[in-house]
C-alpha cells in the first residue's frame, strides 16, 4: 500500500544535539511538507519542497533544516538553535502544484520529539 | 483572530447521538479539507470539498462558500469516532494549507 512513513515514532534529544526525523513516501508525489503541532494550536508549516533539490521555508523555519535529494525522502533536522523543539512533527505529501494546484495532502503518523 | 476557526473545541457525546462540528474561515479558498487525527497522532483524510456536500458512510460534510462556513456531521456516533477533527483550508492563489486548532470529540458508550 502507498503511504508516508515517519520514523522514529518517539525521539529524545539532549540539550545541544541535532536530531534528524525521517519521512519517506511511495505515493510518487512531487511535493512534501513538514509541520509542527503544539497543544491548542493548528499545524504550522516548517519547510516544504515542490520538487527534488528545491525547498522553501515555511512560517516557522528557524532552527530547522531540510534536504530533498530524492523524490521519496524529505528528512527534517532539528538543530540546537531550535530553543523549544518539544512538539509533535508531521510530514505530508501531495501531487504538488506542478501537476495539480491545490491537491490534497496526505499525512504520516508523526514523530513525537522530547527534550531530556 | 485565526483565519480558520473551529467550534466547539471539545465535545462529549453519548453513543448514537448526531454530532456537528463547525468550521469558519476568513480567507479565499480553493477547497476545504476535513481531517481526523487519531489518539496516536496519525492524520487521515476524510473529505476534500469546494462546494455542496459529500457523504461517506456516517459522515457528511457540507460547505457554503458565500458564508465561508463548513460543517462536518457524524450520524449515529460510536466510541470509535473519538478523535480530533481538523478543518484545513487550501488558500486560493497560493494553494497553502491553513489549519484550524481542531475539535476533540469523545463518544461515550
PDB file of C-alpha atoms in Angstrom:
ATOM      1  CA  UNK A   1       0.000   0.000   0.000  1.00  0.00           C
ATOM      2  CA  UNK A   2       1.200   3.516  -0.765  1.00  0.00           C
ATOM      3  CA  UNK A   3       1.742   5.878   2.075  1.00  0.00           C
ATOM      4  CA  UNK A   4       4.017   8.048   4.163  1.00  0.00           C
ATOM      5  CA  UNK A   5       6.377   6.552   6.718  1.00  0.00           C
ATOM      6  CA  UNK A   6       7.804   8.635   9.523  1.00  0.00           C
ATOM      7  CA  UNK A   7      10.449   7.372  11.903  1.00  0.00           C
ATOM      8  CA  UNK A   8      11.051   7.126  14.716  1.00  0.00           C
ATOM      9  CA  UNK A   9       7.673   7.439  16.429  1.00  0.00           C
ATOM     10  CA  UNK A  10       9.301   8.817  19.586  1.00  0.00           C
ATOM     11  CA  UNK A  11      12.597  10.697  19.762  1.00  0.00           C
ATOM     12  CA  UNK A  12      14.503  12.161  22.666  1.00  0.00           C
ATOM     13  CA  UNK A  13      17.100  14.874  22.352  1.00  0.00           C
ATOM     14  CA  UNK A  14      19.688  16.132  24.749  1.00  0.00           C
ATOM     15  CA  UNK A  15      20.388  19.825  25.001  1.00  0.00           C
ATOM     16  CA  UNK A  16      22.747  20.964  22.254  1.00  0.00           C
ATOM     17  CA  UNK A  17      22.141  17.982  19.996  1.00  0.00           C
ATOM     18  CA  UNK A  18      20.904  17.944  16.441  1.00  0.00           C
ATOM     19  CA  UNK A  19      18.390  15.238  15.579  1.00  0.00           C
ATOM     20  CA  UNK A  20      17.001  14.138  12.235  1.00  0.00           C
ATOM     21  CA  UNK A  21      13.443  12.988  11.627  1.00  0.00           C
ATOM     22  CA  UNK A  22      12.842  10.691   8.681  1.00  0.00           C
ATOM     23  CA  UNK A  23       9.989  10.948   6.173  1.00  0.00           C
ATOM     24  CA  UNK A  24       9.609   8.602   3.215  1.00  0.00           C
ATOM     25  CA  UNK A  25       6.725   8.389   0.740  1.00  0.00           C
ATOM     26  CA  UNK A  26       5.925   5.896  -2.013  1.00  0.00           C
ATOM     27  CA  UNK A  27       2.988   7.803  -3.470  1.00  0.00           C
ATOM     28  CA  UNK A  28       5.065   9.278  -6.322  1.00  0.00           C
ATOM     29  CA  UNK A  29       4.199  12.739  -5.016  1.00  0.00           C
ATOM     30  CA  UNK A  30       6.280  15.725  -6.053  1.00  0.00           C
ATOM     31  CA  UNK A  31       5.556  17.912  -3.032  1.00  0.00           C
ATOM     32  CA  UNK A  32       6.475  17.204   0.583  1.00  0.00           C
ATOM     33  CA  UNK A  33       5.885  19.205   3.752  1.00  0.00           C
ATOM     34  CA  UNK A  34       6.921  19.318   7.403  1.00  0.00           C
ATOM     35  CA  UNK A  35       4.541  20.594  10.086  1.00  0.00           C
ATOM     36  CA  UNK A  36       4.847  21.155  13.781  1.00  0.00           C
ATOM     37  CA  UNK A  37       1.893  20.591  16.111  1.00  0.00           C
ATOM     38  CA  UNK A  38       1.707  22.085  19.598  1.00  0.00           C
ATOM     39  CA  UNK A  39      -1.177  21.681  22.073  1.00  0.00           C
ATOM     40  CA  UNK A  40      -4.054  24.048  21.356  1.00  0.00           C
ATOM     41  CA  UNK A  41      -2.571  25.239  18.066  1.00  0.00           C
ATOM     42  CA  UNK A  42      -3.148  24.351  14.447  1.00  0.00           C
ATOM     43  CA  UNK A  43      -0.420  22.690  12.438  1.00  0.00           C
ATOM     44  CA  UNK A  44       2.280  25.146  11.417  1.00  0.00           C
ATOM     45  CA  UNK A  45       4.420  24.802   8.304  1.00  0.00           C
ATOM     46  CA  UNK A  46       8.167  24.433   8.851  1.00  0.00           C
ATOM     47  CA  UNK A  47       9.504  23.690   5.351  1.00  0.00           C
ATOM     48  CA  UNK A  48       8.132  22.446   2.071  1.00  0.00           C
ATOM     49  CA  UNK A  49       9.515  21.144  -1.185  1.00  0.00           C
ATOM     50  CA  UNK A  50       7.756  21.156  -4.541  1.00  0.00           C
ATOM     51  CA  UNK A  51      10.464  19.277  -6.403  1.00  0.00           C
ATOM     52  CA  UNK A  52      13.714  17.401  -5.830  1.00  0.00           C
ATOM     53  CA  UNK A  53      16.693  19.583  -4.875  1.00  0.00           C
ATOM     54  CA  UNK A  54      14.452  22.542  -4.061  1.00  0.00           C
ATOM     55  CA  UNK A  55      12.751  23.590  -0.837  1.00  0.00           C
ATOM     56  CA  UNK A  56      11.315  26.724   0.761  1.00  0.00           C
ATOM     57  CA  UNK A  57      10.949  27.983   4.304  1.00  0.00           C
ATOM     58  CA  UNK A  58       7.533  27.888   5.861  1.00  0.00           C
ATOM     59  CA  UNK A  59       6.194  30.014   8.695  1.00  0.00           C
ATOM     60  CA  UNK A  60       8.470  28.694  11.452  1.00  0.00           C
ATOM     61  CA  UNK A  61      11.709  27.550   9.761  1.00  0.00           C
ATOM     62  CA  UNK A  62      14.162  28.985  12.304  1.00  0.00           C
ATOM     63  CA  UNK A  63      16.174  26.245  13.988  1.00  0.00           C
ATOM     64  CA  UNK A  64      15.296  23.620  11.379  1.00  0.00           C
ATOM     65  CA  UNK A  65      16.903  22.391   8.163  1.00  0.00           C
ATOM     66  CA  UNK A  66      15.835  20.008   5.408  1.00  0.00           C
ATOM     67  CA  UNK A  67      17.147  18.325   2.282  1.00  0.00           C
ATOM     68  CA  UNK A  68      15.419  16.844  -0.755  1.00  0.00           C
ATOM     69  CA  UNK A  69      17.942  14.709  -2.583  1.00  0.00           C
ATOM     70  CA  UNK A  70      15.393  12.061  -3.612  1.00  0.00           C
ATOM     71  CA  UNK A  71      11.756  12.363  -4.586  1.00  0.00           C
ATOM     72  CA  UNK A  72      10.754   9.838  -1.933  1.00  0.00           C
ATOM     73  CA  UNK A  73      12.595  11.355   1.013  1.00  0.00           C
ATOM     74  CA  UNK A  74      12.392  14.655   2.921  1.00  0.00           C
ATOM     75  CA  UNK A  75      14.303  14.466   6.221  1.00  0.00           C
ATOM     76  CA  UNK A  76      13.994  17.227   8.803  1.00  0.00           C
ATOM     77  CA  UNK A  77      16.873  18.150  11.119  1.00  0.00           C
ATOM     78  CA  UNK A  78      16.045  19.888  14.369  1.00  0.00           C
ATOM     79  CA  UNK A  79      19.178  21.820  15.229  1.00  0.00           C
ATOM     80  CA  UNK A  80      20.424  23.012  18.591  1.00  0.00           C
ATOM     81  CA  UNK A  81      19.345  26.501  17.508  1.00  0.00           C
ATOM     82  CA  UNK A  82      15.688  25.485  17.932  1.00  0.00           C
ATOM     83  CA  UNK A  83      15.074  26.603  21.506  1.00  0.00           C
ATOM     84  CA  UNK A  84      11.748  24.874  22.045  1.00  0.00           C
ATOM     85  CA  UNK A  85      11.819  21.679  19.985  1.00  0.00           C
ATOM     86  CA  UNK A  86       9.438  19.602  22.088  1.00  0.00           C
ATOM     87  CA  UNK A  87       6.461  19.021  19.805  1.00  0.00           C
ATOM     88  CA  UNK A  88       4.728  16.569  17.506  1.00  0.00           C
ATOM     89  CA  UNK A  89       6.094  16.650  13.950  1.00  0.00           C
ATOM     90  CA  UNK A  90       4.042  15.617  10.941  1.00  0.00           C
ATOM     91  CA  UNK A  91       5.217  15.014   7.409  1.00  0.00           C
ATOM     92  CA  UNK A  92       2.864  15.281   4.455  1.00  0.00           C
ATOM     93  CA  UNK A  93       2.961  14.941   0.692  1.00  0.00           C
ATOM     94  CA  UNK A  94       0.803  15.912  -2.262  1.00  0.00           C
ATOM     95  CA  UNK A  95       0.792  15.670  -6.026  1.00  0.00           C
ATOM     96  CA  UNK A  96       2.035  19.249  -5.914  1.00  0.00           C
ATOM     97  CA  UNK A  97       1.396  22.468  -7.751  1.00  0.00           C
ATOM     98  CA  UNK A  98       3.450  21.372 -10.728  1.00  0.00           C
ATOM     99  CA  UNK A  99       0.866  18.718 -11.581  1.00  0.00           C
ATOM    100  CA  UNK A 100      -2.306  19.965  -9.939  1.00  0.00           C
ATOM    101  CA  UNK A 101      -2.745  23.089  -7.903  1.00  0.00           C
ATOM    102  CA  UNK A 102      -4.434  22.690  -4.557  1.00  0.00           C
ATOM    103  CA  UNK A 103      -4.177  18.925  -4.373  1.00  0.00           C
ATOM    104  CA  UNK A 104      -4.957  17.128  -1.125  1.00  0.00           C
ATOM    105  CA  UNK A 105      -2.135  16.483   1.307  1.00  0.00           C
ATOM    106  CA  UNK A 106      -1.590  13.027   2.766  1.00  0.00           C
ATOM    107  CA  UNK A 107      -0.079  12.735   6.233  1.00  0.00           C
ATOM    108  CA  UNK A 108       2.221  10.371   8.073  1.00  0.00           C
ATOM    109  CA  UNK A 109       1.743   9.118  11.635  1.00  0.00           C
ATOM    110  CA  UNK A 110       4.112  11.681  13.122  1.00  0.00           C
ATOM    111  CA  UNK A 111       7.173  11.784  15.377  1.00  0.00           C
ATOM    112  CA  UNK A 112       6.973  12.999  18.958  1.00  0.00           C
ATOM    113  CA  UNK A 113      10.171  14.799  19.958  1.00  0.00           C
ATOM    114  CA  UNK A 114      11.018  15.436  23.593  1.00  0.00           C
ATOM    115  CA  UNK A 115      13.955  17.090  25.323  1.00  0.00           C
ATOM    116  CA  UNK A 116      15.810  15.141  28.022  1.00  0.00           C
TER     117      UNK A 116
ATOM    118  CA  UNK B   1      -8.161  36.227  15.164  1.00  0.00           C
ATOM    119  CA  UNK B   2      -7.332  32.929  13.496  1.00  0.00           C
ATOM    120  CA  UNK B   3      -8.069  32.632   9.796  1.00  0.00           C
ATOM    121  CA  UNK B   4      -9.707  29.238  10.417  1.00  0.00           C
ATOM    122  CA  UNK B   5     -11.942  28.839  13.457  1.00  0.00           C
ATOM    123  CA  UNK B   6     -13.481  25.598  14.640  1.00  0.00           C
ATOM    124  CA  UNK B   7     -16.244  25.064  17.155  1.00  0.00           C
ATOM    125  CA  UNK B   8     -16.658  23.555  19.580  1.00  0.00           C
ATOM    126  CA  UNK B   9     -13.109  22.965  20.813  1.00  0.00           C
ATOM    127  CA  UNK B  10     -14.211  19.962  22.859  1.00  0.00           C
ATOM    128  CA  UNK B  11     -17.295  17.810  22.530  1.00  0.00           C
ATOM    129  CA  UNK B  12     -18.543  14.843  24.545  1.00  0.00           C
ATOM    130  CA  UNK B  13     -21.457  12.841  23.199  1.00  0.00           C
ATOM    131  CA  UNK B  14     -23.337   9.673  24.036  1.00  0.00           C
ATOM    132  CA  UNK B  15     -23.200   6.796  21.598  1.00  0.00           C
ATOM    133  CA  UNK B  16     -25.833   7.182  18.908  1.00  0.00           C
ATOM    134  CA  UNK B  17     -26.040  10.970  19.027  1.00  0.00           C
ATOM    135  CA  UNK B  18     -25.891  13.191  15.943  1.00  0.00           C
ATOM    136  CA  UNK B  19     -22.769  15.348  16.025  1.00  0.00           C
ATOM    137  CA  UNK B  20     -21.950  18.598  14.238  1.00  0.00           C
ATOM    138  CA  UNK B  21     -18.544  20.266  14.090  1.00  0.00           C
ATOM    139  CA  UNK B  22     -18.282  23.705  12.553  1.00  0.00           C
ATOM    140  CA  UNK B  23     -15.524  25.476  10.642  1.00  0.00           C
ATOM    141  CA  UNK B  24     -15.478  29.129   9.626  1.00  0.00           C
ATOM    142  CA  UNK B  25     -12.730  30.818   7.636  1.00  0.00           C
ATOM    143  CA  UNK B  26     -11.878  34.337   6.591  1.00  0.00           C
ATOM    144  CA  UNK B  27      -9.648  33.830   3.544  1.00  0.00           C
ATOM    145  CA  UNK B  28     -10.342  32.984  -0.075  1.00  0.00           C
ATOM    146  CA  UNK B  29     -10.089  29.274  -0.668  1.00  0.00           C
ATOM    147  CA  UNK B  30      -9.877  26.796  -3.492  1.00  0.00           C
ATOM    148  CA  UNK B  31     -11.003  23.889  -1.293  1.00  0.00           C
ATOM    149  CA  UNK B  32     -11.534  22.776   2.298  1.00  0.00           C
ATOM    150  CA  UNK B  33     -10.184  19.560   3.804  1.00  0.00           C
ATOM    151  CA  UNK B  34     -11.607  17.703   6.809  1.00  0.00           C
ATOM    152  CA  UNK B  35      -9.083  15.521   8.618  1.00  0.00           C
ATOM    153  CA  UNK B  36      -9.269  13.075  11.507  1.00  0.00           C
ATOM    154  CA  UNK B  37      -6.386  12.727  13.959  1.00  0.00           C
ATOM    155  CA  UNK B  38      -6.313   9.506  15.952  1.00  0.00           C
ATOM    156  CA  UNK B  39      -5.099   9.353  19.569  1.00  0.00           C
ATOM    157  CA  UNK B  40      -1.715   8.077  18.343  1.00  0.00           C
ATOM    158  CA  UNK B  41      -1.294  11.214  16.246  1.00  0.00           C
ATOM    159  CA  UNK B  42      -1.685   9.942  12.700  1.00  0.00           C
ATOM    160  CA  UNK B  43      -3.926  12.005  10.436  1.00  0.00           C
ATOM    161  CA  UNK B  44      -6.425  10.555   7.993  1.00  0.00           C
ATOM    162  CA  UNK B  45      -8.203  12.437   5.215  1.00  0.00           C
ATOM    163  CA  UNK B  46     -11.992  12.463   5.466  1.00  0.00           C
ATOM    164  CA  UNK B  47     -13.260  14.875   2.809  1.00  0.00           C
ATOM    165  CA  UNK B  48     -11.965  17.493   0.447  1.00  0.00           C
ATOM    166  CA  UNK B  49     -14.653  19.732  -0.954  1.00  0.00           C
ATOM    167  CA  UNK B  50     -15.035  23.018  -2.744  1.00  0.00           C
ATOM    168  CA  UNK B  51     -18.827  23.175  -2.993  1.00  0.00           C
ATOM    169  CA  UNK B  52     -22.005  21.471  -1.859  1.00  0.00           C
ATOM    170  CA  UNK B  53     -21.996  18.297   0.140  1.00  0.00           C
ATOM    171  CA  UNK B  54     -20.147  14.978   0.381  1.00  0.00           C
ATOM    172  CA  UNK B  55     -21.142  11.816   2.214  1.00  0.00           C
ATOM    173  CA  UNK B  56     -19.191   8.736   3.195  1.00  0.00           C
ATOM    174  CA  UNK B  57     -20.812   6.208   5.454  1.00  0.00           C
ATOM    175  CA  UNK B  58     -21.968   8.013   8.611  1.00  0.00           C
ATOM    176  CA  UNK B  59     -20.008  11.152   7.809  1.00  0.00           C
ATOM    177  CA  UNK B  60     -21.382  14.139   5.921  1.00  0.00           C
ATOM    178  CA  UNK B  61     -19.522  17.334   5.049  1.00  0.00           C
ATOM    179  CA  UNK B  62     -21.086  20.499   3.724  1.00  0.00           C
ATOM    180  CA  UNK B  63     -19.657  23.810   2.636  1.00  0.00           C
ATOM    181  CA  UNK B  64     -21.203  27.224   1.980  1.00  0.00           C
ATOM    182  CA  UNK B  65     -18.700  29.271   0.019  1.00  0.00           C
ATOM    183  CA  UNK B  66     -20.693  32.520   0.293  1.00  0.00           C
ATOM    184  CA  UNK B  67     -20.878  32.267   4.084  1.00  0.00           C
ATOM    185  CA  UNK B  68     -17.310  30.876   4.382  1.00  0.00           C
ATOM    186  CA  UNK B  69     -18.513  28.041   6.541  1.00  0.00           C
ATOM    187  CA  UNK B  70     -18.309  24.261   6.552  1.00  0.00           C
ATOM    188  CA  UNK B  71     -19.802  21.615   8.800  1.00  0.00           C
ATOM    189  CA  UNK B  72     -18.898  18.011   9.494  1.00  0.00           C
ATOM    190  CA  UNK B  73     -21.735  15.804  10.690  1.00  0.00           C
ATOM    191  CA  UNK B  74     -21.490  12.354  12.220  1.00  0.00           C
ATOM    192  CA  UNK B  75     -24.701  10.340  12.375  1.00  0.00           C
ATOM    193  CA  UNK B  76     -25.221   7.525  14.898  1.00  0.00           C
ATOM    194  CA  UNK B  77     -21.946   8.308  16.658  1.00  0.00           C
ATOM    195  CA  UNK B  78     -19.830   5.480  18.052  1.00  0.00           C
ATOM    196  CA  UNK B  79     -16.937   5.395  20.543  1.00  0.00           C
ATOM    197  CA  UNK B  80     -14.554   4.624  17.679  1.00  0.00           C
ATOM    198  CA  UNK B  81     -15.365   8.083  16.287  1.00  0.00           C
ATOM    199  CA  UNK B  82     -13.474   9.562  19.254  1.00  0.00           C
ATOM    200  CA  UNK B  83     -10.656  11.608  17.749  1.00  0.00           C
ATOM    201  CA  UNK B  84      -9.605  15.161  16.949  1.00  0.00           C
ATOM    202  CA  UNK B  85     -11.264  16.550  13.829  1.00  0.00           C
ATOM    203  CA  UNK B  86      -9.303  19.183  11.976  1.00  0.00           C
ATOM    204  CA  UNK B  87     -10.540  21.617   9.368  1.00  0.00           C
ATOM    205  CA  UNK B  88      -7.971  22.939   6.891  1.00  0.00           C
ATOM    206  CA  UNK B  89      -8.466  25.376   4.037  1.00  0.00           C
ATOM    207  CA  UNK B  90      -6.421  25.481   0.851  1.00  0.00           C
ATOM    208  CA  UNK B  91      -5.945  29.117   0.021  1.00  0.00           C
ATOM    209  CA  UNK B  92      -6.780  30.310  -3.457  1.00  0.00           C
ATOM    210  CA  UNK B  93      -3.813  31.515  -5.467  1.00  0.00           C
ATOM    211  CA  UNK B  94      -1.048  30.284  -3.177  1.00  0.00           C
ATOM    212  CA  UNK B  95      -2.593  26.834  -2.515  1.00  0.00           C
ATOM    213  CA  UNK B  96      -1.236  26.715   1.015  1.00  0.00           C
ATOM    214  CA  UNK B  97      -2.927  24.862   3.874  1.00  0.00           C
ATOM    215  CA  UNK B  98      -4.180  26.811   6.895  1.00  0.00           C
ATOM    216  CA  UNK B  99      -5.312  24.601   9.737  1.00  0.00           C
ATOM    217  CA  UNK B 100      -7.894  25.061  12.448  1.00  0.00           C
ATOM    218  CA  UNK B 101      -6.970  24.091  16.000  1.00  0.00           C
ATOM    219  CA  UNK B 102      -9.175  21.022  15.919  1.00  0.00           C
ATOM    220  CA  UNK B 103     -12.244  19.722  17.738  1.00  0.00           C
ATOM    221  CA  UNK B 104     -11.643  16.976  20.270  1.00  0.00           C
ATOM    222  CA  UNK B 105     -14.573  14.552  20.199  1.00  0.00           C
ATOM    223  CA  UNK B 106     -15.231  11.887  22.798  1.00  0.00           C
ATOM    224  CA  UNK B 107     -18.105   9.488  22.293  1.00  0.00           C
ATOM    225  CA  UNK B 108     -19.152   7.564  25.380  1.00  0.00           C
ATOM    226  CA  UNK B 109     -20.608   4.069  25.223  1.00  0.00           C
TER     227      UNK B 109
END
